[in-house]
Amino acid sequence: MFALTALNGFNAFTPSNFIKSVQQVTITININNLTATASISSVNTANTFVILQGYTSTNTAKNGNIDRTRVTLTYATTVTATRNSTSATFAIMLKAVIVECYPYFVESVQYGLITITAGTSNTATITSVDTTRSAVIYLGETTTAGGANSNTYVTRFTLTDATTVTAQLRSAGTVSAAFCVVQFHAAA
């Protein structure tokens, strides 16, 4: 048995105390397009984060520049998916969930994009967060790589310190990798 501590005045762990809304989206980037959007019910962007659930492609050649996709919360009512290169034949279908929390649960949400050009890592500077209460969420990446060698474009993130997010590749490549950092409130 374990005890849950109070969180800003709440003594019981009930999801409705923390999560205001959850919305599922499917975004299809059609042939000859780089981006596509999905409309959602309006959210407070300061307390809302996106979780990439994955994507599929009709591309049988497995070209990273066509297949690799990233997603972000663009506006209070819009989620946008992006890929690097258009295709006259291949479409992408992406799934994501948008989670809006109450402000007493989530202290801040910061979205970012890190570009790595012909290297294995790069960083982004964010507004300072408490690393013991924060998490980096992977939102996908786009790449100029045309081949199927995922070592050059599959990205991992680290919250390096209170103001730095680091993106890394296994082998030198070129990517634009999307993330968000969610800082949760401390327990009361």
Short mmCIF file of N, CA and C in Angstrom, two decimals:
data_model
loop_
_atom_site.label_atom_id
_atom_site.label_comp_id
_atom_site.label_asym_id
_atom_site.label_seq_id
_atom_site.Cartn_x
_atom_site.Cartn_y
_atom_site.Cartn_z
N MET A 1 0.84 -1.17 0.00
CA MET A 1 0.00 0.00 0.00
C MET A 1 0.88 1.24 0.00
N PHE A 2 0.45 2.28 -0.68
CA PHE A 2 1.21 3.50 -0.72
C PHE A 2 0.27 4.68 -0.49
N ALA A 3 0.82 5.77 -0.08
CA ALA A 3 0.02 6.98 0.17
C ALA A 3 0.33 8.01 -0.91
N LEU A 4 -0.68 8.69 -1.38
CA LEU A 4 -0.50 9.77 -2.33
C LEU A 4 -0.48 11.08 -1.57
N THR A 5 0.51 11.91 -1.87
CA THR A 5 0.59 13.20 -1.20
C THR A 5 -0.36 14.18 -1.88
N ALA A 6 -0.69 15.22 -1.19
CA ALA A 6 -1.57 16.25 -1.75
C ALA A 6 -0.84 16.99 -2.86
N LEU A 7 -1.56 17.35 -3.89
CA LEU A 7 -0.99 18.10 -5.01
C LEU A 7 -1.77 19.40 -5.12
N ASN A 8 -1.17 20.47 -4.66
CA ASN A 8 -1.80 21.78 -4.72
C ASN A 8 -3.25 21.77 -4.24
N GLY A 9 -3.48 21.12 -3.11
CA GLY A 9 -4.80 21.15 -2.50
C GLY A 9 -5.66 19.93 -2.78
N PHE A 10 -5.23 19.02 -3.63
CA PHE A 10 -6.00 17.83 -3.93
C PHE A 10 -5.41 16.65 -3.18
N ASN A 11 -6.24 15.96 -2.41
CA ASN A 11 -5.77 14.84 -1.62
C ASN A 11 -6.01 13.49 -2.27
N ALA A 12 -6.83 13.43 -3.28
CA ALA A 12 -7.13 12.16 -3.94
C ALA A 12 -6.62 12.19 -5.37
N PHE A 13 -6.08 11.08 -5.80
CA PHE A 13 -5.63 10.99 -7.18
C PHE A 13 -6.82 10.61 -8.05
N THR A 14 -7.37 11.59 -8.73
CA THR A 14 -8.48 11.39 -9.64
C THR A 14 -8.09 12.08 -10.94
N PRO A 15 -8.06 11.36 -12.05
CA PRO A 15 -7.64 11.99 -13.30
C PRO A 15 -8.40 13.27 -13.63
N SER A 16 -9.67 13.35 -13.27
CA SER A 16 -10.43 14.56 -13.58
C SER A 16 -9.92 15.78 -12.82
N ASN A 17 -9.13 15.56 -11.76
CA ASN A 17 -8.52 16.68 -11.04
C ASN A 17 -7.36 17.29 -11.80
N PHE A 18 -6.79 16.57 -12.75
CA PHE A 18 -5.58 17.00 -13.43
C PHE A 18 -5.78 17.24 -14.92
N ILE A 19 -6.58 16.42 -15.57
CA ILE A 19 -6.74 16.48 -17.02
C ILE A 19 -8.09 17.10 -17.37
N LYS A 20 -8.02 18.19 -18.13
CA LYS A 20 -9.23 18.90 -18.53
C LYS A 20 -9.84 18.28 -19.78
N SER A 21 -9.00 17.90 -20.76
CA SER A 21 -9.52 17.28 -21.98
C SER A 21 -8.44 16.45 -22.66
N VAL A 22 -8.88 15.44 -23.39
CA VAL A 22 -8.00 14.60 -24.21
C VAL A 22 -8.67 14.50 -25.57
N GLN A 23 -7.91 14.83 -26.61
CA GLN A 23 -8.46 14.78 -27.97
C GLN A 23 -7.53 13.96 -28.86
N GLN A 24 -8.10 13.02 -29.58
CA GLN A 24 -7.36 12.20 -30.54
C GLN A 24 -7.46 12.84 -31.92
N VAL A 25 -6.37 12.85 -32.66
CA VAL A 25 -6.41 13.36 -34.03
C VAL A 25 -5.73 12.39 -34.98
N THR A 26 -6.22 12.39 -36.20
CA THR A 26 -5.57 11.70 -37.31
C THR A 26 -5.32 12.77 -38.37
N ILE A 27 -4.08 12.87 -38.79
CA ILE A 27 -3.71 13.86 -39.81
C ILE A 27 -3.13 13.11 -41.00
N THR A 28 -3.67 13.37 -42.18
CA THR A 28 -3.14 12.77 -43.40
C THR A 28 -2.46 13.84 -44.23
N ILE A 29 -1.16 13.61 -44.49
CA ILE A 29 -0.44 14.48 -45.42
C ILE A 29 -0.56 13.81 -46.79
N ASN A 30 -1.38 14.39 -47.64
CA ASN A 30 -1.65 13.81 -48.94
C ASN A 30 -0.48 13.98 -49.90
N ILE A 31 -0.55 13.27 -51.02
CA ILE A 31 0.50 13.39 -52.02
C ILE A 31 0.65 14.86 -52.43
N ASN A 32 1.86 15.23 -52.79
CA ASN A 32 2.22 16.59 -53.22
C ASN A 32 2.08 17.65 -52.13
N ASN A 33 1.98 17.24 -50.86
CA ASN A 33 1.89 18.20 -49.76
C ASN A 33 3.01 17.98 -48.75
N LEU A 34 3.48 19.07 -48.12
CA LEU A 34 4.47 18.99 -47.06
C LEU A 34 3.83 18.97 -45.68
N THR A 35 2.66 19.61 -45.55
CA THR A 35 2.00 19.72 -44.25
C THR A 35 0.52 19.42 -44.36
N ALA A 36 -0.06 19.15 -43.21
CA ALA A 36 -1.52 19.01 -43.09
C ALA A 36 -1.88 19.34 -41.65
N THR A 37 -3.13 19.71 -41.43
CA THR A 37 -3.56 20.10 -40.10
C THR A 37 -4.81 19.34 -39.68
N ALA A 38 -5.04 19.36 -38.38
CA ALA A 38 -6.30 18.84 -37.82
C ALA A 38 -6.83 19.92 -36.90
N SER A 39 -8.13 20.11 -36.93
CA SER A 39 -8.78 21.06 -36.03
C SER A 39 -9.17 20.34 -34.75
N ILE A 40 -9.00 21.04 -33.63
CA ILE A 40 -9.38 20.50 -32.33
C ILE A 40 -10.24 21.53 -31.61
N SER A 41 -10.92 21.10 -30.57
CA SER A 41 -11.62 22.06 -29.71
C SER A 41 -10.57 22.93 -29.04
N SER A 42 -10.89 24.19 -28.84
CA SER A 42 -9.93 25.15 -28.30
C SER A 42 -9.37 24.70 -26.95
N VAL A 43 -8.04 24.83 -26.81
CA VAL A 43 -7.33 24.46 -25.58
C VAL A 43 -6.51 25.65 -25.10
N ASN A 44 -6.12 25.62 -23.84
CA ASN A 44 -5.18 26.59 -23.30
C ASN A 44 -3.79 26.08 -23.63
N THR A 45 -3.10 26.73 -24.55
CA THR A 45 -1.81 26.22 -25.03
C THR A 45 -0.74 26.20 -23.94
N ALA A 46 -0.90 27.00 -22.90
CA ALA A 46 0.08 27.02 -21.80
C ALA A 46 0.04 25.75 -20.96
N ASN A 47 -1.05 24.98 -21.07
CA ASN A 47 -1.23 23.78 -20.25
C ASN A 47 -1.50 22.53 -21.10
N THR A 48 -1.17 22.60 -22.38
CA THR A 48 -1.52 21.51 -23.29
C THR A 48 -0.27 20.97 -23.98
N PHE A 49 -0.19 19.65 -24.05
CA PHE A 49 0.92 19.03 -24.77
C PHE A 49 0.41 17.96 -25.72
N VAL A 50 1.24 17.64 -26.71
CA VAL A 50 0.92 16.66 -27.74
C VAL A 50 1.76 15.42 -27.50
N ILE A 51 1.15 14.27 -27.72
CA ILE A 51 1.89 13.00 -27.69
C ILE A 51 1.74 12.36 -29.07
N LEU A 52 2.87 12.18 -29.74
CA LEU A 52 2.87 11.51 -31.05
C LEU A 52 2.62 10.03 -30.83
N GLN A 53 1.59 9.50 -31.48
CA GLN A 53 1.27 8.08 -31.33
C GLN A 53 1.83 7.23 -32.47
N GLY A 54 2.39 7.88 -33.48
CA GLY A 54 3.01 7.16 -34.58
C GLY A 54 2.42 7.57 -35.91
N TYR A 55 2.97 7.01 -36.97
CA TYR A 55 2.47 7.30 -38.30
C TYR A 55 2.77 6.14 -39.23
N THR A 56 2.04 6.10 -40.33
CA THR A 56 2.26 5.10 -41.37
C THR A 56 2.40 5.84 -42.70
N SER A 57 3.05 5.15 -43.64
CA SER A 57 3.27 5.73 -44.95
C SER A 57 2.92 4.71 -46.01
N THR A 58 2.48 5.20 -47.15
CA THR A 58 2.25 4.31 -48.29
C THR A 58 3.52 4.13 -49.10
N ASN A 59 4.64 4.72 -48.63
CA ASN A 59 5.92 4.67 -49.32
C ASN A 59 6.57 3.30 -49.14
N THR A 60 6.70 2.55 -50.21
CA THR A 60 7.34 1.23 -50.14
C THR A 60 8.86 1.32 -50.22
N ALA A 61 9.39 2.46 -50.66
CA ALA A 61 10.85 2.63 -50.76
C ALA A 61 11.48 3.01 -49.43
N LYS A 62 10.69 3.43 -48.48
CA LYS A 62 11.16 3.80 -47.14
C LYS A 62 12.19 4.93 -47.16
N ASN A 63 11.88 5.97 -47.88
CA ASN A 63 12.75 7.14 -47.92
C ASN A 63 12.46 8.04 -46.74
N GLY A 64 13.48 8.33 -45.93
CA GLY A 64 13.30 9.15 -44.75
C GLY A 64 12.77 10.54 -45.05
N ASN A 65 13.20 11.15 -46.16
CA ASN A 65 12.76 12.50 -46.48
C ASN A 65 11.27 12.58 -46.81
N ILE A 66 10.67 11.48 -47.18
CA ILE A 66 9.24 11.44 -47.46
C ILE A 66 8.47 10.92 -46.25
N ASP A 67 9.03 9.92 -45.56
CA ASP A 67 8.32 9.24 -44.47
C ASP A 67 8.38 9.95 -43.12
N ARG A 68 9.54 10.46 -42.75
CA ARG A 68 9.71 11.01 -41.39
C ARG A 68 8.84 12.25 -41.22
N THR A 69 8.10 12.27 -40.11
CA THR A 69 7.09 13.30 -39.89
C THR A 69 7.18 13.82 -38.47
N ARG A 70 6.89 15.11 -38.29
CA ARG A 70 6.83 15.70 -36.95
C ARG A 70 5.48 16.38 -36.78
N VAL A 71 5.10 16.59 -35.52
CA VAL A 71 3.80 17.18 -35.20
C VAL A 71 3.98 18.24 -34.11
N THR A 72 3.12 19.25 -34.11
CA THR A 72 3.15 20.26 -33.06
C THR A 72 1.78 20.90 -32.90
N LEU A 73 1.57 21.47 -31.74
CA LEU A 73 0.37 22.27 -31.49
C LEU A 73 0.66 23.66 -32.03
N THR A 74 0.00 24.02 -33.12
CA THR A 74 0.29 25.28 -33.81
C THR A 74 -0.47 26.45 -33.20
N TYR A 75 -1.73 26.23 -32.92
CA TYR A 75 -2.62 27.24 -32.31
C TYR A 75 -3.52 26.52 -31.32
N ALA A 76 -4.35 27.27 -30.63
CA ALA A 76 -5.27 26.69 -29.64
C ALA A 76 -6.27 25.73 -30.27
N THR A 77 -6.45 25.81 -31.59
CA THR A 77 -7.41 24.95 -32.28
C THR A 77 -6.80 24.15 -33.42
N THR A 78 -5.46 24.13 -33.53
CA THR A 78 -4.83 23.50 -34.69
C THR A 78 -3.60 22.69 -34.32
N VAL A 79 -3.53 21.46 -34.85
CA VAL A 79 -2.36 20.61 -34.74
C VAL A 79 -1.82 20.43 -36.16
N THR A 80 -0.50 20.58 -36.33
CA THR A 80 0.10 20.51 -37.66
C THR A 80 1.12 19.39 -37.75
N ALA A 81 1.05 18.63 -38.84
CA ALA A 81 2.04 17.60 -39.15
C ALA A 81 2.84 18.07 -40.36
N THR A 82 4.16 17.77 -40.35
CA THR A 82 5.06 18.24 -41.39
C THR A 82 6.00 17.12 -41.82
N ARG A 83 6.29 17.04 -43.11
CA ARG A 83 7.36 16.18 -43.61
C ARG A 83 8.28 17.04 -44.45
N ASN A 84 9.46 16.52 -44.81
CA ASN A 84 10.48 17.32 -45.48
C ASN A 84 10.26 17.43 -46.99
N SER A 85 9.85 16.36 -47.64
CA SER A 85 9.74 16.36 -49.10
C SER A 85 8.36 15.90 -49.54
N THR A 86 7.88 16.50 -50.61
CA THR A 86 6.60 16.07 -51.15
C THR A 86 6.81 14.79 -51.95
N SER A 87 5.73 14.12 -52.21
CA SER A 87 5.76 12.92 -53.03
C SER A 87 4.54 12.92 -53.94
N ALA A 88 4.74 12.56 -55.17
CA ALA A 88 3.63 12.49 -56.11
C ALA A 88 2.81 11.22 -55.91
N THR A 89 3.32 10.29 -55.10
CA THR A 89 2.62 9.02 -54.92
C THR A 89 2.38 8.60 -53.48
N PHE A 90 3.14 9.10 -52.52
CA PHE A 90 3.06 8.58 -51.16
C PHE A 90 2.44 9.59 -50.18
N ALA A 91 1.54 9.08 -49.37
CA ALA A 91 0.88 9.88 -48.33
C ALA A 91 1.33 9.38 -46.96
N ILE A 92 1.14 10.21 -45.95
CA ILE A 92 1.46 9.87 -44.56
C ILE A 92 0.20 10.02 -43.72
N MET A 93 -0.06 9.04 -42.83
CA MET A 93 -1.15 9.18 -41.87
C MET A 93 -0.55 9.16 -40.47
N LEU A 94 -0.75 10.24 -39.73
CA LEU A 94 -0.18 10.42 -38.41
C LEU A 94 -1.29 10.43 -37.36
N LYS A 95 -1.01 9.84 -36.20
CA LYS A 95 -1.95 9.85 -35.07
C LYS A 95 -1.27 10.55 -33.90
N ALA A 96 -2.05 11.36 -33.18
CA ALA A 96 -1.54 12.05 -32.00
C ALA A 96 -2.67 12.25 -31.01
N VAL A 97 -2.31 12.46 -29.77
CA VAL A 97 -3.28 12.79 -28.73
C VAL A 97 -2.87 14.13 -28.13
N ILE A 98 -3.87 14.97 -27.90
CA ILE A 98 -3.64 16.29 -27.33
C ILE A 98 -4.21 16.27 -25.92
N VAL A 99 -3.36 16.55 -24.93
CA VAL A 99 -3.76 16.48 -23.52
C VAL A 99 -3.73 17.89 -22.94
N GLU A 100 -4.89 18.37 -22.53
CA GLU A 100 -4.98 19.67 -21.86
C GLU A 100 -5.15 19.42 -20.37
N CYS A 101 -4.26 19.99 -19.59
CA CYS A 101 -4.29 19.82 -18.13
C CYS A 101 -4.77 21.10 -17.46
N TYR A 102 -5.18 20.97 -16.21
CA TYR A 102 -5.52 22.16 -15.42
C TYR A 102 -4.23 22.87 -15.04
N PRO A 103 -4.26 24.20 -14.90
CA PRO A 103 -3.03 24.95 -14.64
C PRO A 103 -2.35 24.62 -13.31
N TYR A 104 -3.06 24.06 -12.36
CA TYR A 104 -2.42 23.69 -11.10
C TYR A 104 -1.68 22.35 -11.19
N PHE A 105 -1.81 21.66 -12.32
CA PHE A 105 -1.09 20.40 -12.53
C PHE A 105 0.14 20.62 -13.41
N VAL A 106 -0.03 21.38 -14.50
CA VAL A 106 1.07 21.67 -15.41
C VAL A 106 1.49 23.12 -15.22
N GLU A 107 2.76 23.32 -14.92
CA GLU A 107 3.27 24.67 -14.70
C GLU A 107 3.64 25.36 -16.00
N SER A 108 4.23 24.59 -16.94
CA SER A 108 4.60 25.18 -18.23
C SER A 108 4.75 24.10 -19.29
N VAL A 109 4.54 24.51 -20.55
CA VAL A 109 4.76 23.66 -21.72
C VAL A 109 5.53 24.50 -22.73
N GLN A 110 6.64 23.97 -23.20
CA GLN A 110 7.46 24.66 -24.20
C GLN A 110 7.69 23.75 -25.39
N TYR A 111 7.37 24.25 -26.58
CA TYR A 111 7.60 23.50 -27.81
C TYR A 111 8.88 23.99 -28.47
N GLY A 112 9.59 23.09 -29.14
CA GLY A 112 10.82 23.49 -29.80
C GLY A 112 11.17 22.60 -30.97
N LEU A 113 12.14 23.05 -31.73
CA LEU A 113 12.64 22.33 -32.89
C LEU A 113 14.15 22.46 -32.88
N ILE A 114 14.84 21.33 -32.97
CA ILE A 114 16.30 21.32 -33.02
C ILE A 114 16.72 20.81 -34.39
N THR A 115 17.57 21.59 -35.06
CA THR A 115 18.09 21.18 -36.36
C THR A 115 19.52 20.71 -36.20
N ILE A 116 19.79 19.53 -36.72
CA ILE A 116 21.15 18.98 -36.76
C ILE A 116 21.54 18.93 -38.23
N THR A 117 22.64 19.60 -38.58
CA THR A 117 23.08 19.64 -39.97
C THR A 117 24.42 18.92 -40.08
N ALA A 118 24.40 17.75 -40.70
CA ALA A 118 25.62 16.96 -40.94
C ALA A 118 26.41 16.73 -39.66
N GLY A 119 25.75 16.41 -38.59
CA GLY A 119 26.41 16.14 -37.32
C GLY A 119 25.65 15.08 -36.55
N THR A 120 25.99 14.93 -35.27
CA THR A 120 25.31 13.93 -34.44
C THR A 120 24.54 14.53 -33.27
N SER A 121 24.67 15.86 -33.02
CA SER A 121 23.90 16.45 -31.93
C SER A 121 23.80 17.96 -32.09
N ASN A 122 22.81 18.51 -31.41
CA ASN A 122 22.65 19.95 -31.32
C ASN A 122 21.74 20.22 -30.13
N THR A 123 21.63 21.48 -29.74
CA THR A 123 20.84 21.82 -28.56
C THR A 123 19.86 22.95 -28.86
N ALA A 124 18.89 23.08 -27.96
CA ALA A 124 17.96 24.22 -27.97
C ALA A 124 17.93 24.77 -26.55
N THR A 125 17.81 26.07 -26.46
CA THR A 125 17.69 26.72 -25.16
C THR A 125 16.21 26.95 -24.87
N ILE A 126 15.80 26.60 -23.65
CA ILE A 126 14.42 26.78 -23.22
C ILE A 126 14.42 27.66 -21.98
N THR A 127 13.24 28.15 -21.62
CA THR A 127 13.09 28.87 -20.35
C THR A 127 13.34 27.88 -19.23
N SER A 128 13.99 28.30 -18.20
CA SER A 128 14.42 27.41 -17.11
C SER A 128 13.25 26.60 -16.52
N VAL A 129 13.51 25.29 -16.31
CA VAL A 129 12.55 24.39 -15.68
C VAL A 129 13.25 23.64 -14.56
N ASP A 130 12.46 23.07 -13.68
CA ASP A 130 12.99 22.20 -12.63
C ASP A 130 13.10 20.81 -13.25
N THR A 131 14.30 20.31 -13.42
CA THR A 131 14.50 19.03 -14.10
C THR A 131 13.92 17.84 -13.33
N THR A 132 13.65 18.01 -12.05
CA THR A 132 13.06 16.91 -11.26
C THR A 132 11.55 16.83 -11.45
N ARG A 133 10.96 17.83 -12.14
CA ARG A 133 9.52 17.84 -12.37
C ARG A 133 9.17 18.03 -13.84
N SER A 134 10.12 17.77 -14.72
CA SER A 134 9.92 18.05 -16.14
C SER A 134 10.23 16.83 -16.99
N ALA A 135 9.58 16.78 -18.15
CA ALA A 135 9.80 15.68 -19.10
C ALA A 135 9.86 16.22 -20.51
N VAL A 136 10.72 15.61 -21.33
CA VAL A 136 10.79 15.94 -22.76
C VAL A 136 9.93 14.92 -23.50
N ILE A 137 9.08 15.42 -24.38
CA ILE A 137 8.23 14.55 -25.19
C ILE A 137 8.68 14.65 -26.65
N TYR A 138 8.95 13.51 -27.25
CA TYR A 138 9.37 13.41 -28.65
C TYR A 138 8.16 13.63 -29.55
N LEU A 139 8.31 14.54 -30.54
CA LEU A 139 7.21 14.84 -31.46
C LEU A 139 7.55 14.53 -32.91
N GLY A 140 8.61 13.74 -33.12
CA GLY A 140 8.97 13.33 -34.47
C GLY A 140 10.07 14.19 -35.06
N GLU A 141 10.47 13.84 -36.29
CA GLU A 141 11.50 14.59 -36.98
C GLU A 141 11.29 14.51 -38.47
N THR A 142 11.85 15.49 -39.18
CA THR A 142 11.92 15.46 -40.64
C THR A 142 13.39 15.43 -41.01
N THR A 143 13.67 14.93 -42.20
CA THR A 143 15.06 14.78 -42.63
C THR A 143 15.18 15.00 -44.13
N THR A 144 16.37 15.34 -44.55
CA THR A 144 16.66 15.43 -45.98
C THR A 144 17.20 14.10 -46.51
N ALA A 145 17.46 13.14 -45.61
CA ALA A 145 18.02 11.84 -46.02
C ALA A 145 17.02 11.09 -46.88
N GLY A 146 17.49 10.66 -48.04
CA GLY A 146 16.62 9.95 -48.97
C GLY A 146 16.63 8.46 -48.80
N GLY A 147 17.59 7.91 -48.09
CA GLY A 147 17.70 6.47 -47.95
C GLY A 147 16.99 5.94 -46.72
N ALA A 148 17.13 4.66 -46.51
CA ALA A 148 16.44 3.99 -45.41
C ALA A 148 17.33 3.82 -44.18
N ASN A 149 18.53 4.44 -44.14
CA ASN A 149 19.44 4.29 -43.01
C ASN A 149 18.96 5.15 -41.84
N SER A 150 18.21 4.56 -40.93
CA SER A 150 17.62 5.32 -39.83
C SER A 150 18.65 5.83 -38.84
N ASN A 151 19.88 5.34 -38.85
CA ASN A 151 20.92 5.86 -37.95
C ASN A 151 21.17 7.34 -38.16
N THR A 152 20.88 7.84 -39.37
CA THR A 152 21.18 9.23 -39.69
C THR A 152 19.99 10.16 -39.47
N TYR A 153 18.84 9.66 -39.02
CA TYR A 153 17.72 10.56 -38.80
C TYR A 153 16.78 10.21 -37.65
N VAL A 154 16.94 9.12 -36.96
CA VAL A 154 16.10 8.83 -35.80
C VAL A 154 16.72 9.52 -34.59
N THR A 155 15.96 10.41 -33.97
CA THR A 155 16.46 11.32 -32.95
C THR A 155 16.05 10.89 -31.55
N ARG A 156 16.94 11.14 -30.58
CA ARG A 156 16.57 10.98 -29.17
C ARG A 156 16.87 12.31 -28.47
N PHE A 157 16.07 12.58 -27.43
CA PHE A 157 16.19 13.84 -26.71
C PHE A 157 16.61 13.61 -25.28
N THR A 158 17.31 14.61 -24.71
CA THR A 158 17.68 14.62 -23.30
C THR A 158 17.45 16.03 -22.76
N LEU A 159 16.85 16.12 -21.59
CA LEU A 159 16.79 17.39 -20.88
C LEU A 159 18.13 17.50 -20.16
N THR A 160 19.09 18.15 -20.80
CA THR A 160 20.48 18.18 -20.35
C THR A 160 20.64 18.92 -19.03
N ASP A 161 19.98 20.04 -18.92
CA ASP A 161 19.97 20.82 -17.67
C ASP A 161 18.71 21.68 -17.69
N ALA A 162 18.60 22.61 -16.77
CA ALA A 162 17.37 23.39 -16.61
C ALA A 162 17.00 24.24 -17.82
N THR A 163 17.96 24.54 -18.68
CA THR A 163 17.68 25.41 -19.84
C THR A 163 18.10 24.81 -21.18
N THR A 164 18.47 23.53 -21.20
CA THR A 164 18.99 22.94 -22.44
C THR A 164 18.35 21.61 -22.76
N VAL A 165 17.87 21.48 -24.00
CA VAL A 165 17.42 20.20 -24.54
C VAL A 165 18.43 19.80 -25.61
N THR A 166 18.89 18.55 -25.56
CA THR A 166 19.85 18.04 -26.54
C THR A 166 19.19 16.98 -27.40
N ALA A 167 19.38 17.09 -28.72
CA ALA A 167 18.94 16.07 -29.67
C ALA A 167 20.17 15.35 -30.18
N GLN A 168 20.08 14.02 -30.29
CA GLN A 168 21.23 13.23 -30.74
C GLN A 168 20.83 12.22 -31.79
N LEU A 169 21.77 11.97 -32.70
CA LEU A 169 21.66 10.93 -33.72
C LEU A 169 22.76 9.91 -33.50
N ARG A 170 22.55 8.70 -33.96
CA ARG A 170 23.58 7.67 -33.84
C ARG A 170 24.72 7.91 -34.83
N SER A 171 24.38 8.34 -36.04
CA SER A 171 25.38 8.65 -37.07
C SER A 171 25.10 10.04 -37.61
N ALA A 172 26.11 10.67 -38.19
CA ALA A 172 25.94 12.03 -38.70
C ALA A 172 24.84 12.08 -39.74
N GLY A 173 23.96 13.06 -39.60
CA GLY A 173 22.85 13.24 -40.52
C GLY A 173 22.29 14.63 -40.41
N THR A 174 21.20 14.87 -41.14
CA THR A 174 20.54 16.16 -41.13
C THR A 174 19.07 15.97 -40.79
N VAL A 175 18.64 16.55 -39.66
CA VAL A 175 17.25 16.43 -39.23
C VAL A 175 16.77 17.74 -38.61
N SER A 176 15.46 17.88 -38.57
CA SER A 176 14.79 18.89 -37.76
C SER A 176 13.86 18.10 -36.84
N ALA A 177 14.18 18.07 -35.56
CA ALA A 177 13.48 17.23 -34.60
C ALA A 177 12.63 18.07 -33.65
N ALA A 178 11.37 17.70 -33.49
CA ALA A 178 10.43 18.47 -32.68
C ALA A 178 10.27 17.84 -31.30
N PHE A 179 10.07 18.71 -30.29
CA PHE A 179 9.90 18.24 -28.92
C PHE A 179 9.00 19.21 -28.16
N CYS A 180 8.54 18.78 -27.01
CA CYS A 180 7.99 19.72 -26.04
C CYS A 180 8.47 19.30 -24.66
N VAL A 181 8.65 20.31 -23.82
CA VAL A 181 9.06 20.07 -22.43
C VAL A 181 7.89 20.46 -21.55
N VAL A 182 7.43 19.52 -20.74
CA VAL A 182 6.33 19.74 -19.83
C VAL A 182 6.91 19.79 -18.41
N GLN A 183 6.64 20.90 -17.71
CA GLN A 183 7.04 21.00 -16.30
C GLN A 183 5.77 20.90 -15.46
N PHE A 184 5.75 19.94 -14.56
CA PHE A 184 4.60 19.73 -13.69
C PHE A 184 4.79 20.52 -12.40
N HIS A 185 3.69 20.89 -11.77
CA HIS A 185 3.77 21.60 -10.49
C HIS A 185 4.29 20.66 -9.41
N ALA A 186 4.95 21.23 -8.43
CA ALA A 186 5.43 20.45 -7.28
C ALA A 186 4.25 20.11 -6.38
N ALA A 187 4.38 18.99 -5.67
CA ALA A 187 3.35 18.61 -4.71
C ALA A 187 3.28 19.65 -3.61
N ALA A 188 2.05 19.88 -3.13
CA ALA A 188 1.87 20.90 -2.08
C ALA A 188 2.39 20.40 -0.75
#
